[in-house]
């Protein structure tokens, strides 16, 4: 809980910085769509109870939706992102939600094209909601890097292709309703490829 409170405080500071330190910058909003694949580790107990379960396949190239809001200038951008993805495999269903504060630097490669790269910090909510199992939710940190290319369409609109890699420690337990715990799934990392449409205002 202490870690969660620290992350929320860090995101609040980031949001305040967007409002005060970057008042001369333009606002922007984006919608994102992509695919996420997770690396998930099974506990020893869960390994024994579900020998045939491929934990990495629970969320594997599953559709991911998101929204971003932030500040942008010619050198870079600050923004907050929310995205979510869910998947199921072998009777196990997981949902992952990310809330991230990010900063990117730009590298122009043409009049209307630029590369970007940066880092993200925030939190991940992992929910296990498998059929016949008791629901379980956990929060963990999320930290990672992103990179990609932005193509301006007009003065106020652009599209981008990006890749984000996150590390996390969120974990969730699995057990039948009214039965004993069968084990734990722990999220190690996420890899996301996405497309974004951005409007600057």
PDB file of C-alpha atoms in Angstrom:
ATOM      1  CA  UNK A   1       0.000   0.000   0.000  1.00  0.00           C
ATOM      2  CA  UNK A   2       2.939   2.313   0.725  1.00  0.00           C
ATOM      3  CA  UNK A   3       4.252   1.700  -2.810  1.00  0.00           C
ATOM      4  CA  UNK A   4       0.829   2.492  -4.283  1.00  0.00           C
ATOM      5  CA  UNK A   5       0.601   5.769  -2.323  1.00  0.00           C
ATOM      6  CA  UNK A   6       4.094   6.755  -3.493  1.00  0.00           C
ATOM      7  CA  UNK A   7       3.179   6.108  -7.126  1.00  0.00           C
ATOM      8  CA  UNK A   8      -0.040   8.117  -6.851  1.00  0.00           C
ATOM      9  CA  UNK A   9       1.898  11.009  -5.307  1.00  0.00           C
ATOM     10  CA  UNK A  10       4.470  10.855  -8.130  1.00  0.00           C
ATOM     11  CA  UNK A  11       1.718  10.955 -10.761  1.00  0.00           C
ATOM     12  CA  UNK A  12       0.120  13.930  -9.012  1.00  0.00           C
ATOM     13  CA  UNK A  13       3.435  15.795  -9.064  1.00  0.00           C
ATOM     14  CA  UNK A  14       3.816  14.976 -12.758  1.00  0.00           C
ATOM     15  CA  UNK A  15       0.324  16.287 -13.503  1.00  0.00           C
ATOM     16  CA  UNK A  16       1.006  19.474 -11.538  1.00  0.00           C
ATOM     17  CA  UNK A  17       4.190  19.958 -13.517  1.00  0.00           C
ATOM     18  CA  UNK A  18       2.237  19.734 -16.745  1.00  0.00           C
ATOM     19  CA  UNK A  19       0.007  22.552 -15.581  1.00  0.00           C
ATOM     20  CA  UNK A  20       2.624  24.944 -14.205  1.00  0.00           C
ATOM     21  CA  UNK A  21       6.022  24.379 -15.808  1.00  0.00           C
ATOM     22  CA  UNK A  22       4.760  23.890 -19.337  1.00  0.00           C
ATOM     23  CA  UNK A  23       2.101  26.587 -19.666  1.00  0.00           C
ATOM     24  CA  UNK A  24       3.612  27.832 -22.943  1.00  0.00           C
ATOM     25  CA  UNK A  25       3.319  24.387 -24.541  1.00  0.00           C
ATOM     26  CA  UNK A  26       0.366  23.084 -26.545  1.00  0.00           C
ATOM     27  CA  UNK A  27      -2.100  20.602 -25.107  1.00  0.00           C
ATOM     28  CA  UNK A  28      -2.676  17.310 -26.872  1.00  0.00           C
ATOM     29  CA  UNK A  29      -4.938  14.288 -26.605  1.00  0.00           C
ATOM     30  CA  UNK A  30      -4.534  10.881 -28.194  1.00  0.00           C
ATOM     31  CA  UNK A  31      -6.399   7.639 -28.657  1.00  0.00           C
ATOM     32  CA  UNK A  32      -4.310   4.481 -28.968  1.00  0.00           C
ATOM     33  CA  UNK A  33      -4.906   0.967 -30.217  1.00  0.00           C
ATOM     34  CA  UNK A  34      -2.419  -1.874 -30.217  1.00  0.00           C
ATOM     35  CA  UNK A  35      -1.466  -5.344 -29.073  1.00  0.00           C
ATOM     36  CA  UNK A  36       0.063  -6.403 -25.762  1.00  0.00           C
ATOM     37  CA  UNK A  37       1.954  -9.560 -24.822  1.00  0.00           C
ATOM     38  CA  UNK A  38       2.837 -10.278 -21.179  1.00  0.00           C
ATOM     39  CA  UNK A  39       5.475 -12.369 -19.475  1.00  0.00           C
ATOM     40  CA  UNK A  40       3.841 -13.940 -16.408  1.00  0.00           C
ATOM     41  CA  UNK A  41       5.522 -16.203 -13.851  1.00  0.00           C
ATOM     42  CA  UNK A  42       3.645 -19.007 -12.091  1.00  0.00           C
ATOM     43  CA  UNK A  43       4.363 -19.791  -8.457  1.00  0.00           C
ATOM     44  CA  UNK A  44       5.633 -23.276  -7.631  1.00  0.00           C
ATOM     45  CA  UNK A  45       2.240 -24.174  -6.175  1.00  0.00           C
ATOM     46  CA  UNK A  46       0.401 -23.048  -9.300  1.00  0.00           C
ATOM     47  CA  UNK A  47       2.924 -24.887 -11.489  1.00  0.00           C
ATOM     48  CA  UNK A  48       2.064 -28.113  -9.691  1.00  0.00           C
ATOM     49  CA  UNK A  49      -1.697 -27.482  -9.827  1.00  0.00           C
ATOM     50  CA  UNK A  50      -1.858 -26.305 -13.469  1.00  0.00           C
ATOM     51  CA  UNK A  51       0.943 -28.111 -15.250  1.00  0.00           C
ATOM     52  CA  UNK A  52      -0.498 -27.463 -18.736  1.00  0.00           C
ATOM     53  CA  UNK A  53      -1.105 -23.713 -18.304  1.00  0.00           C
ATOM     54  CA  UNK A  54       1.075 -21.445 -20.457  1.00  0.00           C
ATOM     55  CA  UNK A  55       0.990 -18.280 -18.327  1.00  0.00           C
ATOM     56  CA  UNK A  56       2.665 -16.193 -21.046  1.00  0.00           C
ATOM     57  CA  UNK A  57      -0.255 -17.006 -23.348  1.00  0.00           C
ATOM     58  CA  UNK A  58      -2.972 -15.527 -21.104  1.00  0.00           C
ATOM     59  CA  UNK A  59      -2.358 -12.042 -22.512  1.00  0.00           C
ATOM     60  CA  UNK A  60      -0.601 -12.640 -25.815  1.00  0.00           C
ATOM     61  CA  UNK A  61      -1.039 -10.206 -28.714  1.00  0.00           C
ATOM     62  CA  UNK A  62      -4.401  -9.127 -27.304  1.00  0.00           C
ATOM     63  CA  UNK A  63      -6.125  -5.886 -28.324  1.00  0.00           C
ATOM     64  CA  UNK A  64      -5.220  -2.881 -26.169  1.00  0.00           C
ATOM     65  CA  UNK A  65      -7.097   0.433 -26.003  1.00  0.00           C
ATOM     66  CA  UNK A  66      -5.841   3.620 -24.412  1.00  0.00           C
ATOM     67  CA  UNK A  67      -6.102   7.393 -24.050  1.00  0.00           C
ATOM     68  CA  UNK A  68      -3.470  10.065 -23.393  1.00  0.00           C
ATOM     69  CA  UNK A  69      -3.495  13.709 -22.339  1.00  0.00           C
ATOM     70  CA  UNK A  70      -0.505  15.987 -22.041  1.00  0.00           C
ATOM     71  CA  UNK A  71       1.673  18.905 -23.161  1.00  0.00           C
ATOM     72  CA  UNK A  72       3.849  19.064 -26.269  1.00  0.00           C
ATOM     73  CA  UNK A  73       6.443  21.356 -27.854  1.00  0.00           C
ATOM     74  CA  UNK A  74       9.088  21.069 -30.574  1.00  0.00           C
ATOM     75  CA  UNK A  75      11.548  19.296 -28.273  1.00  0.00           C
ATOM     76  CA  UNK A  76       9.335  16.746 -26.534  1.00  0.00           C
ATOM     77  CA  UNK A  77       6.162  15.987 -24.600  1.00  0.00           C
ATOM     78  CA  UNK A  78       4.840  15.121 -21.111  1.00  0.00           C
ATOM     79  CA  UNK A  79       1.664  13.062 -20.804  1.00  0.00           C
ATOM     80  CA  UNK A  80      -0.528  10.744 -18.759  1.00  0.00           C
ATOM     81  CA  UNK A  81      -1.727   7.470 -20.297  1.00  0.00           C
ATOM     82  CA  UNK A  82      -4.439   5.012 -19.340  1.00  0.00           C
ATOM     83  CA  UNK A  83      -4.712   1.739 -21.237  1.00  0.00           C
ATOM     84  CA  UNK A  84      -6.233  -1.669 -20.672  1.00  0.00           C
ATOM     85  CA  UNK A  85      -5.997  -5.165 -22.113  1.00  0.00           C
ATOM     86  CA  UNK A  86      -7.535  -8.516 -21.226  1.00  0.00           C
ATOM     87  CA  UNK A  87      -6.969 -12.066 -22.375  1.00  0.00           C
ATOM     88  CA  UNK A  88      -7.662 -15.664 -21.464  1.00  0.00           C
ATOM     89  CA  UNK A  89      -5.938 -18.985 -21.942  1.00  0.00           C
ATOM     90  CA  UNK A  90      -6.457 -22.427 -20.439  1.00  0.00           C
ATOM     91  CA  UNK A  91      -9.460 -21.273 -18.428  1.00  0.00           C
ATOM     92  CA  UNK A  92      -7.584 -18.362 -16.824  1.00  0.00           C
ATOM     93  CA  UNK A  93      -8.634 -14.759 -17.571  1.00  0.00           C
ATOM     94  CA  UNK A  94      -6.548 -11.685 -16.732  1.00  0.00           C
ATOM     95  CA  UNK A  95      -7.128  -7.961 -17.179  1.00  0.00           C
ATOM     96  CA  UNK A  96      -4.246  -5.485 -17.036  1.00  0.00           C
ATOM     97  CA  UNK A  97      -4.757  -1.727 -16.616  1.00  0.00           C
ATOM     98  CA  UNK A  98      -1.875   0.777 -16.720  1.00  0.00           C
ATOM     99  CA  UNK A  99      -1.784   4.383 -15.494  1.00  0.00           C
ATOM    100  CA  UNK A 100       1.491   5.999 -16.586  1.00  0.00           C
ATOM    101  CA  UNK A 101       3.268   9.327 -16.535  1.00  0.00           C
ATOM    102  CA  UNK A 102       5.684   9.622 -19.486  1.00  0.00           C
ATOM    103  CA  UNK A 103       8.212  11.938 -21.085  1.00  0.00           C
ATOM    104  CA  UNK A 104       9.496  11.713 -24.687  1.00  0.00           C
ATOM    105  CA  UNK A 105      12.231  13.559 -26.563  1.00  0.00           C
ATOM    106  CA  UNK A 106      11.876  14.208 -30.309  1.00  0.00           C
ATOM    107  CA  UNK A 107      14.400  13.764 -33.118  1.00  0.00           C
ATOM    108  CA  UNK A 108      13.217  15.350 -36.407  1.00  0.00           C
ATOM    109  CA  UNK A 109      14.000  13.319 -39.540  1.00  0.00           C
ATOM    110  CA  UNK A 110      12.069  15.501 -41.991  1.00  0.00           C
ATOM    111  CA  UNK A 111       9.713  18.452 -42.175  1.00  0.00           C
ATOM    112  CA  UNK A 112       6.734  16.432 -40.925  1.00  0.00           C
ATOM    113  CA  UNK A 113       8.337  13.293 -39.469  1.00  0.00           C
ATOM    114  CA  UNK A 114      10.148  12.747 -36.171  1.00  0.00           C
ATOM    115  CA  UNK A 115      11.379   9.906 -34.035  1.00  0.00           C
ATOM    116  CA  UNK A 116      10.680   9.813 -30.304  1.00  0.00           C
ATOM    117  CA  UNK A 117      12.010   7.997 -27.288  1.00  0.00           C
ATOM    118  CA  UNK A 118      11.407   8.275 -23.567  1.00  0.00           C
ATOM    119  CA  UNK A 119      10.495   6.697 -20.266  1.00  0.00           C
ATOM    120  CA  UNK A 120       7.360   5.929 -18.266  1.00  0.00           C
ATOM    121  CA  UNK A 121       6.571   5.466 -14.574  1.00  0.00           C
ATOM    122  CA  UNK A 122       3.264   4.546 -12.977  1.00  0.00           C
ATOM    123  CA  UNK A 123       1.197   1.659 -11.723  1.00  0.00           C
ATOM    124  CA  UNK A 124      -0.419  -1.504 -13.042  1.00  0.00           C
ATOM    125  CA  UNK A 125      -3.661  -3.049 -11.856  1.00  0.00           C
ATOM    126  CA  UNK A 126      -3.864  -6.805 -12.502  1.00  0.00           C
ATOM    127  CA  UNK A 127      -7.201  -8.574 -12.117  1.00  0.00           C
ATOM    128  CA  UNK A 128      -7.849 -12.309 -12.282  1.00  0.00           C
ATOM    129  CA  UNK A 129     -11.486 -12.996 -13.241  1.00  0.00           C
ATOM    130  CA  UNK A 130     -11.484 -16.594 -14.444  1.00  0.00           C
ATOM    131  CA  UNK A 131     -14.731 -18.586 -14.820  1.00  0.00           C
ATOM    132  CA  UNK A 132     -15.420 -20.540 -11.628  1.00  0.00           C
ATOM    133  CA  UNK A 133     -12.597 -18.840  -9.707  1.00  0.00           C
ATOM    134  CA  UNK A 134     -12.791 -16.200  -7.014  1.00  0.00           C
ATOM    135  CA  UNK A 135     -11.902 -12.750  -8.355  1.00  0.00           C
ATOM    136  CA  UNK A 136      -8.605 -11.245  -7.197  1.00  0.00           C
ATOM    137  CA  UNK A 137      -6.948  -7.861  -7.857  1.00  0.00           C
ATOM    138  CA  UNK A 138      -3.496  -6.469  -7.119  1.00  0.00           C
ATOM    139  CA  UNK A 139      -1.589  -3.230  -7.804  1.00  0.00           C
ATOM    140  CA  UNK A 140       2.097  -2.940  -8.640  1.00  0.00           C
ATOM    141  CA  UNK A 141       4.613  -0.503 -10.044  1.00  0.00           C
ATOM    142  CA  UNK A 142       5.147  -0.045 -13.776  1.00  0.00           C
ATOM    143  CA  UNK A 143       8.377   1.355 -15.213  1.00  0.00           C
ATOM    144  CA  UNK A 144       9.632   1.228 -18.766  1.00  0.00           C
ATOM    145  CA  UNK A 145      10.694   2.764 -22.051  1.00  0.00           C
ATOM    146  CA  UNK A 146       8.960   3.670 -25.311  1.00  0.00           C
ATOM    147  CA  UNK A 147      10.061   4.665 -28.802  1.00  0.00           C
ATOM    148  CA  UNK A 148       8.562   5.171 -32.244  1.00  0.00           C
ATOM    149  CA  UNK A 149       7.876   7.509 -35.126  1.00  0.00           C
ATOM    150  CA  UNK A 150       5.387  10.396 -35.474  1.00  0.00           C
ATOM    151  CA  UNK A 151       3.983  11.598 -38.788  1.00  0.00           C
ATOM    152  CA  UNK A 152       2.256  14.979 -38.839  1.00  0.00           C
ATOM    153  CA  UNK A 153      -0.899  15.043 -40.985  1.00  0.00           C
ATOM    154  CA  UNK A 154      -1.867  18.703 -40.427  1.00  0.00           C
ATOM    155  CA  UNK A 155      -0.655  21.441 -38.067  1.00  0.00           C
ATOM    156  CA  UNK A 156      -2.882  20.009 -35.317  1.00  0.00           C
ATOM    157  CA  UNK A 157      -3.126  16.291 -36.091  1.00  0.00           C
ATOM    158  CA  UNK A 158      -0.646  13.445 -36.300  1.00  0.00           C
ATOM    159  CA  UNK A 159      -0.400   9.664 -36.253  1.00  0.00           C
ATOM    160  CA  UNK A 160       2.289   7.560 -34.656  1.00  0.00           C
ATOM    161  CA  UNK A 161       3.598   4.022 -34.496  1.00  0.00           C
ATOM    162  CA  UNK A 162       5.165   3.120 -31.158  1.00  0.00           C
ATOM    163  CA  UNK A 163       6.558   0.351 -28.986  1.00  0.00           C
ATOM    164  CA  UNK A 164       6.504   0.306 -25.172  1.00  0.00           C
ATOM    165  CA  UNK A 165       8.210  -2.106 -22.785  1.00  0.00           C
ATOM    166  CA  UNK A 166       7.196  -2.155 -19.104  1.00  0.00           C
ATOM    167  CA  UNK A 167       8.401  -4.014 -16.027  1.00  0.00           C
ATOM    168  CA  UNK A 168       5.963  -4.670 -13.185  1.00  0.00           C
ATOM    169  CA  UNK A 169       5.478  -6.685 -10.011  1.00  0.00           C
ATOM    170  CA  UNK A 170       1.676  -6.952  -9.837  1.00  0.00           C
ATOM    171  CA  UNK A 171       0.501 -10.420  -8.785  1.00  0.00           C
ATOM    172  CA  UNK A 172      -2.836 -12.163  -8.449  1.00  0.00           C
ATOM    173  CA  UNK A 173      -3.962 -15.394  -6.793  1.00  0.00           C
ATOM    174  CA  UNK A 174      -5.990 -18.193  -8.356  1.00  0.00           C
ATOM    175  CA  UNK A 175      -8.406 -20.422  -6.476  1.00  0.00           C
ATOM    176  CA  UNK A 176     -11.878 -21.852  -6.948  1.00  0.00           C
ATOM    177  CA  UNK A 177     -14.766 -20.091  -5.204  1.00  0.00           C
ATOM    178  CA  UNK A 178     -14.900 -21.460  -1.664  1.00  0.00           C
ATOM    179  CA  UNK A 179     -11.806 -23.592  -2.264  1.00  0.00           C
ATOM    180  CA  UNK A 180      -8.114 -23.345  -1.370  1.00  0.00           C
ATOM    181  CA  UNK A 181      -5.583 -21.158  -3.162  1.00  0.00           C
ATOM    182  CA  UNK A 182      -4.127 -22.910  -6.204  1.00  0.00           C
ATOM    183  CA  UNK A 183      -1.227 -20.509  -6.664  1.00  0.00           C
ATOM    184  CA  UNK A 184      -0.085 -17.075  -7.809  1.00  0.00           C
ATOM    185  CA  UNK A 185       0.480 -15.392 -11.164  1.00  0.00           C
ATOM    186  CA  UNK A 186       3.077 -12.595 -11.113  1.00  0.00           C
ATOM    187  CA  UNK A 187       3.392 -10.110 -13.975  1.00  0.00           C
ATOM    188  CA  UNK A 188       7.040  -9.593 -14.933  1.00  0.00           C
ATOM    189  CA  UNK A 189       6.861  -7.502 -18.109  1.00  0.00           C
ATOM    190  CA  UNK A 190       4.647  -6.239 -20.922  1.00  0.00           C
ATOM    191  CA  UNK A 191       5.481  -5.477 -24.548  1.00  0.00           C
ATOM    192  CA  UNK A 192       3.056  -3.311 -26.500  1.00  0.00           C
ATOM    193  CA  UNK A 193       3.022  -2.217 -30.134  1.00  0.00           C
ATOM    194  CA  UNK A 194       0.489   0.507 -30.839  1.00  0.00           C
ATOM    195  CA  UNK A 195      -0.908   3.077 -33.243  1.00  0.00           C
ATOM    196  CA  UNK A 196      -2.022   6.510 -31.973  1.00  0.00           C
ATOM    197  CA  UNK A 197      -4.066   9.358 -33.417  1.00  0.00           C
ATOM    198  CA  UNK A 198      -3.252  12.715 -31.811  1.00  0.00           C
ATOM    199  CA  UNK A 199      -4.951  16.098 -31.825  1.00  0.00           C
ATOM    200  CA  UNK A 200      -3.076  19.195 -30.617  1.00  0.00           C
ATOM    201  CA  UNK A 201      -5.062  22.140 -29.197  1.00  0.00           C
TER     202      UNK A 201
END
